[in-house]
Coordinates of C-alpha atoms in Angstrom, one line a residue:
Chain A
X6 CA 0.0 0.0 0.0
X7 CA 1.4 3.5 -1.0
X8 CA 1.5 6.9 1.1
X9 CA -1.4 8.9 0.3
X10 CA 0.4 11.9 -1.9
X11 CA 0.3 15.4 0.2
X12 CA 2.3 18.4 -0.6
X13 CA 5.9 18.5 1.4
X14 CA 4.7 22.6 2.3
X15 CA 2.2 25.0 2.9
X16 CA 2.5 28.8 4.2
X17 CA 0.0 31.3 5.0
X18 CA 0.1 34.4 6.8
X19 CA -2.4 35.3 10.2
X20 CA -6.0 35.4 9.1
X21 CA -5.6 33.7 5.9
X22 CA -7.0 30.4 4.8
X23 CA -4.9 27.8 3.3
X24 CA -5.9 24.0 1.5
X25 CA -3.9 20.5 2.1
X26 CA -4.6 18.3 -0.7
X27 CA -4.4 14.5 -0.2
X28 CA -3.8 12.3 -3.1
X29 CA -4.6 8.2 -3.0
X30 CA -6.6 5.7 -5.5
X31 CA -10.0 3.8 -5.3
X32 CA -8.7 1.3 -3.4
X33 CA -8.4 4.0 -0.5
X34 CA -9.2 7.5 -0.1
X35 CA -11.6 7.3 -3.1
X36 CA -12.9 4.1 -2.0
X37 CA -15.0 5.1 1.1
X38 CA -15.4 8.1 3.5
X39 CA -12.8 7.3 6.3
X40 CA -10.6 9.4 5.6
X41 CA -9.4 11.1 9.0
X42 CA -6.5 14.6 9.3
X43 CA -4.1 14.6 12.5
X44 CA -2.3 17.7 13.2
X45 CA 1.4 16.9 15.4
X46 CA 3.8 20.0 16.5
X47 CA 7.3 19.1 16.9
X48 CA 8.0 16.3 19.7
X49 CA 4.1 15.6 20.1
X50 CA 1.9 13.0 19.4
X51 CA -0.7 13.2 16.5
X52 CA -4.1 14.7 17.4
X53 CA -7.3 13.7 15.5
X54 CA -8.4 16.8 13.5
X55 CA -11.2 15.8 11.2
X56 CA -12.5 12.1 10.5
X57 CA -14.7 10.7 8.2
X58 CA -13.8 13.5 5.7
X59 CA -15.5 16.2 7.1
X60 CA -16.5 15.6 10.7
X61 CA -14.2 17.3 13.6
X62 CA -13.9 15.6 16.8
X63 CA -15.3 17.5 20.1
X64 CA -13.0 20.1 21.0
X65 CA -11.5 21.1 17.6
X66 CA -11.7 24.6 16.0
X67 CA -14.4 25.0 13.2
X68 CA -11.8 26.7 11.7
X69 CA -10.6 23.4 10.7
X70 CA -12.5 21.9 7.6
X71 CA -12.6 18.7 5.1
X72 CA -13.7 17.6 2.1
X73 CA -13.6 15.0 -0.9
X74 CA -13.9 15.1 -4.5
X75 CA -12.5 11.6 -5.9
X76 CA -9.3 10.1 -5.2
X77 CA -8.4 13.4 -3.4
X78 CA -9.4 14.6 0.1
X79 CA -8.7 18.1 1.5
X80 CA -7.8 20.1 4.5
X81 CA -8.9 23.5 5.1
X82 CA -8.0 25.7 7.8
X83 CA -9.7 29.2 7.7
X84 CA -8.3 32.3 10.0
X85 CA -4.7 31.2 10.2
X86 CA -3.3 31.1 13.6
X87 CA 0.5 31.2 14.4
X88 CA -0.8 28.2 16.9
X89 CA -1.7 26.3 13.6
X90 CA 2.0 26.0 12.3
X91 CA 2.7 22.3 12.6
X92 CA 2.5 19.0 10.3
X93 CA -0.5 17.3 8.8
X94 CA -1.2 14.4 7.8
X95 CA -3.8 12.7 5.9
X96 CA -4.8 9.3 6.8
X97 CA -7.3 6.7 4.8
X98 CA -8.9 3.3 5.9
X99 CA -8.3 1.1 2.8
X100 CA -10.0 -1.4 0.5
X101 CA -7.8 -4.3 2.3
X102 CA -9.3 -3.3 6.1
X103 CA -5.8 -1.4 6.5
X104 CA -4.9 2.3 7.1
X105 CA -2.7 4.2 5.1
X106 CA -0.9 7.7 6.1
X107 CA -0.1 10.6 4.0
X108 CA 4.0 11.7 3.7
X109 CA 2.9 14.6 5.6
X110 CA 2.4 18.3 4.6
X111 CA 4.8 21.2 6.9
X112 CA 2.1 24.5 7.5
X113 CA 4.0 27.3 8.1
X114 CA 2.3 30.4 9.5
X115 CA 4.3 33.4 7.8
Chain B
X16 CA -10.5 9.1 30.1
X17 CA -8.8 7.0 27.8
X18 CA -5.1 6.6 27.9
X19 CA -2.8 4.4 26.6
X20 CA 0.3 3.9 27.1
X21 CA 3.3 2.1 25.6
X22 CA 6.1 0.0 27.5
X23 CA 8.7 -2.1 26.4
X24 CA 12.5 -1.9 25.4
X25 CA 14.2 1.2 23.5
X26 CA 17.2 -0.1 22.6
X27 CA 17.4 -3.5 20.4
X28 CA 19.9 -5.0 17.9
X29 CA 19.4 -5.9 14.4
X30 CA 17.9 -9.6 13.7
X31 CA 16.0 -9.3 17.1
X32 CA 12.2 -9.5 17.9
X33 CA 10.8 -6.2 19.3
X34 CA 7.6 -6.7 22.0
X35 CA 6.0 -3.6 22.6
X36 CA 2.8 -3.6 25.6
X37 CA -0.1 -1.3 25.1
X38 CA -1.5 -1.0 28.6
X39 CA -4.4 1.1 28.3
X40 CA -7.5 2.3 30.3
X41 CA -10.7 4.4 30.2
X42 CA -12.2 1.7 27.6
X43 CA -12.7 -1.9 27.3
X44 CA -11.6 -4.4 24.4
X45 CA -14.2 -6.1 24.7
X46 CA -16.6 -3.5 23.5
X47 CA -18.0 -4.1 20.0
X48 CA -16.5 -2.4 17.1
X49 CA -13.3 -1.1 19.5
X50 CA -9.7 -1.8 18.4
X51 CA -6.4 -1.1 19.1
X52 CA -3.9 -0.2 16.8
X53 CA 0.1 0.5 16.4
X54 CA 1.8 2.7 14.3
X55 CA 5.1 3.8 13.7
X56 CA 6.6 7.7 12.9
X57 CA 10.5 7.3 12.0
X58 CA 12.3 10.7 13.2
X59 CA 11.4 13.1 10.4
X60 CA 9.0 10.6 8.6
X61 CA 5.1 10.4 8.3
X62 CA 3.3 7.7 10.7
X63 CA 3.3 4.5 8.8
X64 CA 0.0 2.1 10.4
X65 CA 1.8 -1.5 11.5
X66 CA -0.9 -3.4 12.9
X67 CA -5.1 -3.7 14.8
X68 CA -6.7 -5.8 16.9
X69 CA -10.8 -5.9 17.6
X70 CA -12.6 -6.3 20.1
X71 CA -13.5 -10.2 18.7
X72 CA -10.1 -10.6 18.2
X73 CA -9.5 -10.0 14.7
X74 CA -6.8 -8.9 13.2
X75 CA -5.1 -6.5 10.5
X76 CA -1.7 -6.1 9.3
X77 CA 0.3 -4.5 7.3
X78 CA 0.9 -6.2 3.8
X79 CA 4.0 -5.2 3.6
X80 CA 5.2 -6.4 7.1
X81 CA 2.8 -9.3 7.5
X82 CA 5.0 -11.8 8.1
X83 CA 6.9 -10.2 10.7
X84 CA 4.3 -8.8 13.0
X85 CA 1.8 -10.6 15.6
X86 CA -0.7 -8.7 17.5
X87 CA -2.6 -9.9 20.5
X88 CA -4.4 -9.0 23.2
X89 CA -5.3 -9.7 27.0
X90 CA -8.4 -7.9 27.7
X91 CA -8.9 -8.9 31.1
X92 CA -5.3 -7.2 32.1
X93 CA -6.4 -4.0 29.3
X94 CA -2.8 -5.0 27.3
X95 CA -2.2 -5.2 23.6
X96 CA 1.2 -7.1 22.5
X97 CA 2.4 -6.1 19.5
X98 CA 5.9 -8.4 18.4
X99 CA 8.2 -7.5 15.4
X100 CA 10.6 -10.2 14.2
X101 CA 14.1 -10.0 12.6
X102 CA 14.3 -6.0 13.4
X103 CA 16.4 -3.9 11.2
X104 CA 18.1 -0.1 11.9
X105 CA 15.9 1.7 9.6
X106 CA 12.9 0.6 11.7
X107 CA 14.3 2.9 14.3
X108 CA 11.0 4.8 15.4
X109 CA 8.7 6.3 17.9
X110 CA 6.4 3.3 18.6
X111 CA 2.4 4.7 19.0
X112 CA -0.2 2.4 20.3
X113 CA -4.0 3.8 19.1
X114 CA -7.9 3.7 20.0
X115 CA -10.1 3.2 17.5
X116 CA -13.8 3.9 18.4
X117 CA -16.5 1.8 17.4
X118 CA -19.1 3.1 15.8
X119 CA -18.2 6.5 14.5
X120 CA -15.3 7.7 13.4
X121 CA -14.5 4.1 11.4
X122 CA -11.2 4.9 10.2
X123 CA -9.7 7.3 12.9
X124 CA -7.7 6.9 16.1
X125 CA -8.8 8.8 18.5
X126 CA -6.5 8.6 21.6
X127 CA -2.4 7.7 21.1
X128 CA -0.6 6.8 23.3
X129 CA 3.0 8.6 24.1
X130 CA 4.8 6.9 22.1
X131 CA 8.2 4.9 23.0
X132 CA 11.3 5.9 21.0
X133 CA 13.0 1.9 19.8
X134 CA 16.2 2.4 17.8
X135 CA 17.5 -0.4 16.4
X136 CA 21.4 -0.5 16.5
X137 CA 24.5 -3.1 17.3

């Protein structure tokens, strides 16, 4: 099973919105809608973002968005925050009951 | 609450069998639809999923490490074993053991544990 295909960087500046993309096949992220975003600062463990494409676990800003159109599934996060500046990464339940992660996208808030 | 948290040794040599413990609370394995899960993040890397157990006792592996991993679990002591034969220095890496819910949130972990740094080296 191949990484799910993010971008290596993003940058945004305070207040702006910025988009993660999330590239995989039918056999995973376009196969079904379990497709989950973890956000991890240096030296932390991962936190659960947004699951199932598009829902965000209790506790996590609405500033924090997803979505799915195909093969590709997409983080948003609107009104940039200097606390926002960490990795992402996409994950996706596959077609062979397994999960799959993303290489990982680096936000940087300018 | 649920935490989890992993145990086992950080230092191993190459060729050897890894056993991580997943000692965990706040939940129960025997709940339908719960799992646990490992997963692995190399320093610098992206997390790469290694293994789940259900609540039935099912399992899941990775295909491309299959052969080397076994996952059980004791639910009455709240402990997932995860073991990793023949271990090899590249597979040094912050070891994660994972919740995953039943019911909603399918594909997601939910709660991680700490993690436990293993590097692999003569």
């Amino acid at each position: 099973q191949s990484a799910l295909t993010q971008p290596a960087s993003v940058s945004g500046s305070p207040g702006q919105s910025i988009t993660i993309s999330c590239t995989g096949t039918s056999s995973d992220v376009g196969g079904n809608n379990f497709v989950s975003w973890y956000q991890q600062h240096p030296g932390k463990v991962p936190k659960l973002m947004i699951y199932d494409v598009r829902i965000r676990p209790s506790g996590v800003s609405n500033r924090f968005s997803g979505s799915k159109s195909g093969n590709t599934a997409s983080l948003t996060i609107s009104g940039l925050q200097a606390e926002d500046e960490a990795h992402y990464y996409c994950s996706s339940y596959t077609i062979n009951s397994a999960w799959v992660f993303g290489g990982g996208t680096n936000l940087t808030v300018l | 609450q649920i935490t989890l948290k992993e145990s086992g040794p950080t230092l191993v040599k190459p060729t050897q069998t890894l056993t991580l413990t997943c000692t965990f609370s706040g939940f129960s394995l025997s709940t339908n639809g719960v799992g646990v899960g490992w997963i692995r993040q190399a320093p610098g890397k992206a997390p790469e999923w290694l293994a789940l157990i259900y609540w039935d006792g099912d399992t899941r592996y990775s295909l491309s490490l299959k052969s080397r991993l076994t996952i059980t679990k004791d639910t009455s002591a709240n402990q997932v074993v995860l073991t990793m034969t023949n271990m090899d220095p590249i597979e040094t890496a912050t070891y994660y053991c994972a919740h995953r819910p039943s019911g909603i949130c399918f594909g997601c972990f939910d709660f991680w544990g700490q993690g436990i740094l293993v590097t692999v080296s003569s």
